[in-house]
Amino acid sequence: MHPMLTIATRAARAAGQTIMRAYTELDRVEVSSKGINDFVTSVDKEAEATITYQIRKSYPDHTIIGEENGENRGDNNDYIWIVDPLDGTNNFVRGIPHFAVSIALQYKGKIEVAVIYDPVREELFSAVRGKGAKLNDFRMRVTNVNDLTSTMIGTGFPFKARQHTETYMAILAEVFPLCADIRRGGSAALDLAYVAAGRLDGFFEIGLKPWDIAAGDLICREAGGTVTDFMGGHNYMVSGNIVAGSPKVTTQLVKTMRPLLNEALKR
């Protein structure tokens, strides 16, 4: 799978160049709404086209699922690339330098290769199944903590699923006193990468999409982390409700959250 990691890296860096060129001229970026509190820019689309081009050059028969263009079906459905060309679009549009390119390769239903690239800091988080996770050329590991005391927990507000606001706020009120502090960065891909790098001890969010999660899921697990849904199961790619962290942190977050969940979040 290493040649595919090379292609994923090349595609992520090429998309990063496209994004950073536009970042210096934000007044020229076209922004449109694709739903309530959900925005897309001309840069998202251009970056996704760049990634698709790089993948298609080497693997013309693979299927590509992108956030902006949906499914680009190839003849080979065993290999599926899951792409978020610009995770953290709202940050990008506002000039906040915290966003990333996320690319994952799924083979027969399992994520095998993952790359998350932060073009602002030129940080490349990557993983190959069974081979560990890296930040640029250095191995990453999640933190080794036994309880939530002194932990830094990442999260994201459910701004696209506001029907869960009350439950989310109840969870936040329960988790916050147990940890040292909470961060809300605005890019789920980078949150998961930061858990893998030991910058965050844990992370939880409601209502994410597969392209938000796919790469960060493998990177986090290959760095020794645990990834579950809110019930401690493995339905997070379907439900979009995710908890990640070092193993004991994930366990304690799930234990804290579970009694507060509404019925929709138990699935």
Short mmCIF file of N, CA, C and O in Angstrom, two decimals, residues 48-166:
data_model
loop_
_atom_site.label_atom_id
_atom_site.label_comp_id
_atom_site.label_asym_id
_atom_site.label_seq_id
_atom_site.Cartn_x
_atom_site.Cartn_y
_atom_site.Cartn_z
N GLU A 48 -10.53 19.79 -4.75
CA GLU A 48 -11.01 18.42 -4.98
C GLU A 48 -10.68 17.96 -6.40
O GLU A 48 -10.29 16.80 -6.61
N ALA A 49 -10.80 18.86 -7.37
CA ALA A 49 -10.44 18.51 -8.75
C ALA A 49 -8.95 18.18 -8.85
O ALA A 49 -8.55 17.26 -9.58
N THR A 50 -8.12 18.90 -8.10
CA THR A 50 -6.68 18.65 -8.08
C THR A 50 -6.38 17.25 -7.52
O THR A 50 -5.58 16.50 -8.07
N ILE A 51 -7.06 16.91 -6.42
CA ILE A 51 -6.87 15.58 -5.80
C ILE A 51 -7.33 14.48 -6.76
O ILE A 51 -6.62 13.48 -6.95
N THR A 52 -8.50 14.66 -7.37
CA THR A 52 -9.03 13.67 -8.30
C THR A 52 -8.07 13.45 -9.46
O THR A 52 -7.80 12.31 -9.87
N TYR A 53 -7.51 14.54 -9.99
CA TYR A 53 -6.56 14.45 -11.10
C TYR A 53 -5.34 13.63 -10.70
O TYR A 53 -4.89 12.74 -11.44
N GLN A 54 -4.79 13.90 -9.52
CA GLN A 54 -3.59 13.19 -9.05
C GLN A 54 -3.87 11.70 -8.86
O GLN A 54 -3.03 10.85 -9.19
N ILE A 55 -5.03 11.36 -8.31
CA ILE A 55 -5.38 9.95 -8.10
C ILE A 55 -5.62 9.26 -9.44
O ILE A 55 -5.12 8.15 -9.69
N ARG A 56 -6.38 9.90 -10.30
CA ARG A 56 -6.73 9.31 -11.59
C ARG A 56 -5.50 9.07 -12.47
O ARG A 56 -5.49 8.13 -13.28
N LYS A 57 -4.46 9.90 -12.33
CA LYS A 57 -3.23 9.70 -13.10
C LYS A 57 -2.64 8.32 -12.85
O LYS A 57 -2.13 7.66 -13.76
N SER A 58 -2.67 7.89 -11.58
CA SER A 58 -2.06 6.61 -11.19
C SER A 58 -3.07 5.47 -11.12
O SER A 58 -2.73 4.32 -11.39
N TYR A 59 -4.30 5.80 -10.74
CA TYR A 59 -5.32 4.76 -10.54
C TYR A 59 -6.62 5.16 -11.23
O TYR A 59 -7.59 5.55 -10.57
N PRO A 60 -6.65 5.07 -12.57
CA PRO A 60 -7.82 5.56 -13.31
C PRO A 60 -9.10 4.79 -13.05
O PRO A 60 -10.19 5.29 -13.33
N ASP A 61 -8.98 3.55 -12.52
CA ASP A 61 -10.18 2.73 -12.33
C ASP A 61 -10.73 2.76 -10.91
O ASP A 61 -11.74 2.13 -10.61
N HIS A 62 -10.06 3.49 -9.98
CA HIS A 62 -10.53 3.55 -8.60
C HIS A 62 -11.74 4.48 -8.47
O HIS A 62 -11.90 5.42 -9.25
N THR A 63 -12.56 4.23 -7.46
CA THR A 63 -13.71 5.09 -7.17
C THR A 63 -13.27 6.18 -6.18
O THR A 63 -12.49 5.91 -5.26
N ILE A 64 -13.77 7.39 -6.38
CA ILE A 64 -13.44 8.53 -5.51
C ILE A 64 -14.74 9.11 -4.97
O ILE A 64 -15.65 9.42 -5.74
N ILE A 65 -14.83 9.24 -3.63
CA ILE A 65 -15.98 9.90 -3.01
C ILE A 65 -15.48 11.20 -2.38
O ILE A 65 -14.67 11.18 -1.46
N GLY A 66 -15.94 12.33 -2.92
CA GLY A 66 -15.51 13.62 -2.42
C GLY A 66 -16.65 14.38 -1.79
O GLY A 66 -17.82 14.15 -2.13
N GLU A 67 -16.32 15.29 -0.88
CA GLU A 67 -17.37 16.06 -0.21
C GLU A 67 -18.16 16.90 -1.21
O GLU A 67 -19.37 17.04 -1.09
N GLU A 68 -17.47 17.46 -2.21
CA GLU A 68 -18.14 18.42 -3.09
C GLU A 68 -18.79 17.78 -4.31
O GLU A 68 -19.86 18.18 -4.72
N ASN A 69 -18.14 16.77 -4.90
CA ASN A 69 -18.64 16.21 -6.16
C ASN A 69 -19.29 14.84 -6.01
O ASN A 69 -19.65 14.21 -6.99
N GLY A 70 -19.43 14.38 -4.77
CA GLY A 70 -20.08 13.09 -4.56
C GLY A 70 -19.23 11.94 -5.07
O GLY A 70 -18.00 12.00 -5.05
N GLU A 71 -19.89 10.90 -5.55
CA GLU A 71 -19.18 9.69 -5.97
C GLU A 71 -18.75 9.78 -7.42
O GLU A 71 -19.54 10.03 -8.32
N ASN A 72 -17.46 9.59 -7.65
CA ASN A 72 -16.88 9.55 -8.99
C ASN A 72 -16.48 8.09 -9.22
O ASN A 72 -15.38 7.68 -8.89
N ARG A 73 -17.42 7.32 -9.75
CA ARG A 73 -17.26 5.87 -9.77
C ARG A 73 -16.26 5.41 -10.83
O ARG A 73 -16.29 5.88 -11.97
N GLY A 74 -15.38 4.51 -10.42
CA GLY A 74 -14.47 3.86 -11.35
C GLY A 74 -14.91 2.42 -11.55
O GLY A 74 -15.90 1.95 -10.97
N ASP A 75 -14.17 1.66 -12.36
CA ASP A 75 -14.51 0.27 -12.63
C ASP A 75 -14.18 -0.63 -11.45
O ASP A 75 -14.74 -1.71 -11.31
N ASN A 76 -13.25 -0.19 -10.59
CA ASN A 76 -12.80 -1.00 -9.46
C ASN A 76 -13.40 -0.45 -8.17
O ASN A 76 -12.94 0.56 -7.63
N ASN A 77 -14.42 -1.13 -7.65
CA ASN A 77 -15.09 -0.66 -6.44
C ASN A 77 -14.45 -1.19 -5.16
O ASN A 77 -14.90 -0.88 -4.06
N ASP A 78 -13.40 -2.02 -5.29
CA ASP A 78 -12.68 -2.48 -4.11
C ASP A 78 -11.88 -1.34 -3.50
O ASP A 78 -11.68 -1.28 -2.29
N TYR A 79 -11.41 -0.43 -4.36
CA TYR A 79 -10.61 0.71 -3.91
C TYR A 79 -11.46 1.97 -3.96
O TYR A 79 -11.91 2.38 -5.04
N ILE A 80 -11.69 2.58 -2.79
CA ILE A 80 -12.48 3.80 -2.72
C ILE A 80 -11.69 4.87 -1.97
O ILE A 80 -11.28 4.67 -0.82
N TRP A 81 -11.45 5.99 -2.63
CA TRP A 81 -10.78 7.14 -2.01
C TRP A 81 -11.84 8.06 -1.42
O TRP A 81 -12.81 8.42 -2.10
N ILE A 82 -11.68 8.41 -0.15
CA ILE A 82 -12.65 9.28 0.54
C ILE A 82 -11.95 10.61 0.82
O ILE A 82 -10.96 10.66 1.56
N VAL A 83 -12.47 11.67 0.24
CA VAL A 83 -11.73 12.93 0.15
C VAL A 83 -12.51 14.11 0.73
O VAL A 83 -13.67 14.32 0.38
N ASP A 84 -11.88 14.85 1.62
CA ASP A 84 -12.37 16.18 2.01
C ASP A 84 -11.28 17.17 1.59
O ASP A 84 -10.22 17.24 2.21
N PRO A 85 -11.52 17.93 0.52
CA PRO A 85 -10.46 18.78 -0.01
C PRO A 85 -10.10 19.96 0.88
O PRO A 85 -8.98 20.48 0.81
N LEU A 86 -11.05 20.38 1.72
CA LEU A 86 -10.79 21.52 2.61
C LEU A 86 -11.66 21.37 3.85
O LEU A 86 -12.81 21.80 3.89
N ASP A 87 -11.11 20.71 4.87
CA ASP A 87 -11.84 20.53 6.12
C ASP A 87 -11.54 21.73 7.02
O ASP A 87 -10.38 21.98 7.37
N GLY A 88 -12.59 22.47 7.35
CA GLY A 88 -12.40 23.73 8.06
C GLY A 88 -12.67 24.92 7.15
O GLY A 88 -12.03 25.97 7.25
N THR A 89 -13.64 24.73 6.24
CA THR A 89 -13.96 25.78 5.26
C THR A 89 -14.32 27.10 5.94
O THR A 89 -13.90 28.18 5.49
N ASN A 90 -15.10 27.04 7.03
CA ASN A 90 -15.50 28.28 7.71
C ASN A 90 -14.28 29.04 8.24
O ASN A 90 -14.24 30.27 8.20
N ASN A 91 -13.30 28.30 8.78
CA ASN A 91 -12.05 28.94 9.21
C ASN A 91 -11.35 29.60 8.02
O ASN A 91 -10.91 30.75 8.10
N PHE A 92 -11.25 28.86 6.93
CA PHE A 92 -10.58 29.36 5.72
C PHE A 92 -11.21 30.66 5.23
O PHE A 92 -10.51 31.65 4.97
N VAL A 93 -12.53 30.66 5.13
CA VAL A 93 -13.25 31.83 4.62
C VAL A 93 -13.02 33.06 5.50
O VAL A 93 -12.92 34.19 5.01
N ARG A 94 -12.89 32.85 6.81
CA ARG A 94 -12.68 33.95 7.76
C ARG A 94 -11.21 34.35 7.91
O ARG A 94 -10.89 35.27 8.67
N GLY A 95 -10.33 33.61 7.24
CA GLY A 95 -8.91 33.92 7.37
C GLY A 95 -8.27 33.33 8.60
O GLY A 95 -7.17 33.73 8.99
N ILE A 96 -8.95 32.37 9.25
CA ILE A 96 -8.37 31.70 10.42
C ILE A 96 -7.49 30.56 9.92
O ILE A 96 -7.98 29.66 9.23
N PRO A 97 -6.20 30.56 10.24
CA PRO A 97 -5.27 29.60 9.62
C PRO A 97 -5.30 28.22 10.26
O PRO A 97 -4.30 27.72 10.80
N HIS A 98 -6.46 27.56 10.18
CA HIS A 98 -6.60 26.24 10.78
C HIS A 98 -7.57 25.43 9.91
O HIS A 98 -8.79 25.48 10.10
N PHE A 99 -7.02 24.69 8.97
CA PHE A 99 -7.81 23.87 8.04
C PHE A 99 -6.87 22.84 7.43
O PHE A 99 -5.64 22.92 7.58
N ALA A 100 -7.45 21.84 6.76
CA ALA A 100 -6.62 20.75 6.28
C ALA A 100 -7.25 20.03 5.10
O ALA A 100 -8.45 20.13 4.84
N VAL A 101 -6.41 19.29 4.39
CA VAL A 101 -6.83 18.37 3.34
C VAL A 101 -6.87 16.97 3.95
O VAL A 101 -5.93 16.58 4.64
N SER A 102 -7.94 16.23 3.71
CA SER A 102 -8.07 14.88 4.28
C SER A 102 -8.34 13.87 3.17
O SER A 102 -9.28 14.02 2.40
N ILE A 103 -7.48 12.85 3.09
CA ILE A 103 -7.61 11.81 2.06
C ILE A 103 -7.43 10.44 2.70
O ILE A 103 -6.44 10.20 3.40
N ALA A 104 -8.38 9.54 2.45
CA ALA A 104 -8.27 8.17 2.95
C ALA A 104 -8.54 7.20 1.80
O ALA A 104 -9.35 7.49 0.92
N LEU A 105 -7.86 6.06 1.83
CA LEU A 105 -8.10 5.02 0.84
C LEU A 105 -8.69 3.80 1.55
O LEU A 105 -8.08 3.24 2.47
N GLN A 106 -9.87 3.41 1.09
CA GLN A 106 -10.55 2.24 1.65
C GLN A 106 -10.42 1.09 0.66
O GLN A 106 -10.68 1.24 -0.54
N TYR A 107 -9.99 -0.08 1.17
CA TYR A 107 -9.88 -1.28 0.33
C TYR A 107 -10.78 -2.36 0.92
O TYR A 107 -10.59 -2.78 2.06
N LYS A 108 -11.77 -2.78 0.15
CA LYS A 108 -12.73 -3.80 0.59
C LYS A 108 -13.30 -3.48 1.97
O LYS A 108 -13.38 -4.34 2.84
N GLY A 109 -13.68 -2.22 2.15
CA GLY A 109 -14.38 -1.81 3.36
C GLY A 109 -13.51 -1.38 4.52
O GLY A 109 -14.03 -0.91 5.54
N LYS A 110 -12.19 -1.49 4.40
CA LYS A 110 -11.29 -1.09 5.48
C LYS A 110 -10.37 0.03 5.01
O LYS A 110 -9.83 -0.03 3.91
N ILE A 111 -10.21 1.06 5.89
CA ILE A 111 -9.28 2.14 5.56
C ILE A 111 -7.86 1.61 5.67
O ILE A 111 -7.45 1.09 6.72
N GLU A 112 -7.09 1.73 4.60
CA GLU A 112 -5.73 1.20 4.56
C GLU A 112 -4.66 2.29 4.58
O GLU A 112 -3.56 2.08 5.09
N VAL A 113 -4.97 3.44 4.00
CA VAL A 113 -4.02 4.55 3.89
C VAL A 113 -4.74 5.84 4.24
O VAL A 113 -5.90 6.03 3.87
N ALA A 114 -4.07 6.73 4.98
CA ALA A 114 -4.70 8.00 5.37
C ALA A 114 -3.67 9.11 5.41
O ALA A 114 -2.53 8.91 5.85
N VAL A 115 -4.10 10.28 4.95
CA VAL A 115 -3.26 11.47 4.99
C VAL A 115 -4.12 12.67 5.39
O VAL A 115 -5.22 12.85 4.86
N ILE A 116 -3.64 13.46 6.34
CA ILE A 116 -4.23 14.75 6.67
C ILE A 116 -3.11 15.78 6.55
O ILE A 116 -2.07 15.64 7.21
N TYR A 117 -3.30 16.78 5.71
CA TYR A 117 -2.25 17.76 5.45
C TYR A 117 -2.70 19.16 5.84
O TYR A 117 -3.72 19.65 5.36
N ASP A 118 -1.94 19.78 6.72
CA ASP A 118 -2.16 21.17 7.14
C ASP A 118 -1.20 22.04 6.32
O ASP A 118 0.00 22.09 6.60
N PRO A 119 -1.70 22.73 5.30
CA PRO A 119 -0.80 23.49 4.41
C PRO A 119 -0.24 24.76 5.04
O PRO A 119 0.77 25.27 4.58
N VAL A 120 -0.89 25.26 6.09
CA VAL A 120 -0.39 26.46 6.76
C VAL A 120 0.91 26.13 7.51
O VAL A 120 1.92 26.84 7.38
N ARG A 121 0.89 25.05 8.26
CA ARG A 121 2.06 24.66 9.07
C ARG A 121 2.94 23.64 8.37
O ARG A 121 3.97 23.23 8.91
N GLU A 122 2.52 23.22 7.17
CA GLU A 122 3.23 22.19 6.39
C GLU A 122 3.44 20.93 7.22
O GLU A 122 4.52 20.33 7.25
N GLU A 123 2.37 20.52 7.92
CA GLU A 123 2.40 19.30 8.71
C GLU A 123 1.60 18.22 7.99
O GLU A 123 0.43 18.43 7.65
N LEU A 124 2.23 17.08 7.77
CA LEU A 124 1.60 15.96 7.10
C LEU A 124 1.45 14.82 8.10
O LEU A 124 2.43 14.23 8.54
N PHE A 125 0.20 14.52 8.47
CA PHE A 125 -0.12 13.40 9.34
C PHE A 125 -0.50 12.23 8.44
O PHE A 125 -1.35 12.39 7.55
N SER A 126 0.08 11.06 8.66
CA SER A 126 -0.20 9.95 7.76
C SER A 126 -0.18 8.62 8.50
O SER A 126 0.38 8.51 9.60
N ALA A 127 -0.81 7.63 7.88
CA ALA A 127 -0.81 6.28 8.45
C ALA A 127 -1.07 5.26 7.36
O ALA A 127 -1.77 5.53 6.38
N VAL A 128 -0.48 4.09 7.54
CA VAL A 128 -0.79 2.91 6.74
C VAL A 128 -1.20 1.83 7.73
O VAL A 128 -0.56 1.67 8.78
N ARG A 129 -2.29 1.12 7.42
CA ARG A 129 -2.79 0.11 8.36
C ARG A 129 -1.69 -0.86 8.79
O ARG A 129 -1.00 -1.45 7.95
N GLY A 130 -1.52 -0.99 10.10
CA GLY A 130 -0.53 -1.92 10.65
C GLY A 130 0.89 -1.40 10.68
O GLY A 130 1.79 -2.09 11.17
N LYS A 131 1.10 -0.16 10.20
CA LYS A 131 2.47 0.38 10.11
C LYS A 131 2.69 1.58 11.01
O LYS A 131 3.75 2.20 11.00
N GLY A 132 1.68 1.96 11.81
CA GLY A 132 1.83 3.11 12.70
C GLY A 132 1.49 4.41 12.01
O GLY A 132 1.13 4.44 10.83
N ALA A 133 1.58 5.50 12.76
CA ALA A 133 1.24 6.83 12.25
C ALA A 133 2.44 7.76 12.37
O ALA A 133 3.26 7.62 13.27
N LYS A 134 2.50 8.72 11.45
CA LYS A 134 3.63 9.66 11.43
C LYS A 134 3.15 11.09 11.28
O LYS A 134 2.13 11.36 10.65
N LEU A 135 3.92 12.01 11.85
CA LEU A 135 3.80 13.44 11.60
C LEU A 135 5.06 13.83 10.86
O LEU A 135 6.16 13.76 11.43
N ASN A 136 4.93 14.21 9.60
CA ASN A 136 6.08 14.34 8.69
C ASN A 136 6.86 13.03 8.75
O ASN A 136 6.32 12.00 8.42
N ASP A 137 8.08 13.00 9.22
CA ASP A 137 8.82 11.73 9.22
C ASP A 137 8.97 11.12 10.61
O ASP A 137 9.78 10.21 10.81
N PHE A 138 8.22 11.63 11.58
CA PHE A 138 8.38 11.17 12.96
C PHE A 138 7.16 10.38 13.42
O PHE A 138 6.03 10.76 13.14
N ARG A 139 7.40 9.30 14.15
CA ARG A 139 6.32 8.47 14.66
C ARG A 139 5.49 9.24 15.68
O ARG A 139 6.03 10.02 16.47
N MET A 140 4.18 8.99 15.68
CA MET A 140 3.28 9.64 16.63
C MET A 140 2.67 8.60 17.56
O MET A 140 2.41 7.46 17.16
N ARG A 141 2.39 9.02 18.80
CA ARG A 141 1.65 8.20 19.74
C ARG A 141 0.67 9.09 20.51
O ARG A 141 0.97 10.26 20.78
N VAL A 142 -0.49 8.52 20.84
CA VAL A 142 -1.43 9.24 21.69
C VAL A 142 -0.82 9.36 23.10
O VAL A 142 0.13 8.67 23.44
N THR A 143 -1.38 10.26 23.89
CA THR A 143 -0.88 10.44 25.25
C THR A 143 -1.20 9.21 26.11
O THR A 143 -2.14 8.47 25.82
N ASN A 144 -0.43 9.04 27.16
CA ASN A 144 -0.63 7.91 28.07
C ASN A 144 -1.16 8.45 29.39
O ASN A 144 -0.40 8.73 30.32
N VAL A 145 -2.47 8.63 29.46
CA VAL A 145 -3.08 9.17 30.68
C VAL A 145 -4.13 8.19 31.18
O VAL A 145 -4.73 7.43 30.41
N ASN A 146 -4.35 8.20 32.47
CA ASN A 146 -5.24 7.22 33.10
C ASN A 146 -6.64 7.74 33.40
O ASN A 146 -7.56 6.96 33.59
N ASP A 147 -6.79 9.07 33.50
CA ASP A 147 -8.12 9.62 33.75
C ASP A 147 -8.22 10.99 33.10
O ASP A 147 -7.26 11.49 32.52
N LEU A 148 -9.39 11.61 33.21
CA LEU A 148 -9.64 12.88 32.52
C LEU A 148 -8.98 14.08 33.19
O LEU A 148 -8.84 15.14 32.57
N THR A 149 -8.55 13.93 34.43
CA THR A 149 -7.90 15.02 35.14
C THR A 149 -6.68 15.50 34.35
O THR A 149 -5.88 14.69 33.92
N SER A 150 -6.56 16.78 34.15
CA SER A 150 -5.44 17.42 33.45
C SER A 150 -5.42 17.17 31.94
O SER A 150 -4.47 17.52 31.26
N THR A 151 -6.50 16.59 31.41
CA THR A 151 -6.53 16.35 29.96
C THR A 151 -7.02 17.58 29.19
O THR A 151 -7.75 18.41 29.72
N MET A 152 -6.61 17.65 27.92
CA MET A 152 -7.11 18.64 26.98
C MET A 152 -8.01 17.89 25.99
O MET A 152 -7.54 16.98 25.30
N ILE A 153 -9.27 18.27 25.94
CA ILE A 153 -10.24 17.57 25.11
C ILE A 153 -10.69 18.48 23.97
O ILE A 153 -11.02 19.64 24.18
N GLY A 154 -10.69 17.93 22.75
CA GLY A 154 -11.19 18.67 21.59
C GLY A 154 -12.65 18.35 21.34
O GLY A 154 -13.13 17.26 21.69
N THR A 155 -13.35 19.27 20.73
CA THR A 155 -14.76 19.04 20.39
C THR A 155 -15.16 19.92 19.22
O THR A 155 -14.37 20.73 18.73
N GLY A 156 -16.37 19.73 18.76
CA GLY A 156 -16.96 20.60 17.75
C GLY A 156 -18.41 20.79 18.08
O GLY A 156 -19.11 19.84 18.46
N PHE A 157 -18.91 22.02 17.99
CA PHE A 157 -20.32 22.26 18.24
C PHE A 157 -21.16 21.67 17.10
O PHE A 157 -20.73 21.70 15.94
N PRO A 158 -22.36 21.17 17.38
CA PRO A 158 -23.20 20.58 16.32
C PRO A 158 -23.93 21.65 15.52
O PRO A 158 -25.16 21.72 15.51
N PHE A 159 -23.17 22.49 14.82
CA PHE A 159 -23.78 23.64 14.15
C PHE A 159 -24.59 23.23 12.91
O PHE A 159 -25.39 24.01 12.41
N LYS A 160 -24.40 21.99 12.43
CA LYS A 160 -25.23 21.50 11.34
C LYS A 160 -26.34 20.57 11.85
O LYS A 160 -27.15 20.08 11.07
N ALA A 161 -26.34 20.29 13.14
CA ALA A 161 -27.34 19.40 13.74
C ALA A 161 -27.84 20.02 15.04
O ALA A 161 -27.68 19.48 16.12
N ARG A 162 -28.43 21.19 14.91
CA ARG A 162 -28.78 21.97 16.11
C ARG A 162 -29.90 21.35 16.93
O ARG A 162 -30.16 21.79 18.05
N GLN A 163 -30.57 20.34 16.38
CA GLN A 163 -31.58 19.63 17.16
C GLN A 163 -30.94 18.92 18.37
O GLN A 163 -31.63 18.55 19.32
N HIS A 164 -29.61 18.73 18.32
CA HIS A 164 -28.91 18.07 19.42
C HIS A 164 -28.22 19.06 20.36
O HIS A 164 -27.43 18.65 21.21
N THR A 165 -28.52 20.35 20.21
CA THR A 165 -27.84 21.37 21.02
C THR A 165 -28.00 21.12 22.52
O THR A 165 -27.03 21.18 23.28
N GLU A 166 -29.23 20.84 22.95
CA GLU A 166 -29.48 20.66 24.38
C GLU A 166 -28.68 19.49 24.95
O GLU A 166 -28.04 19.61 26.00
#
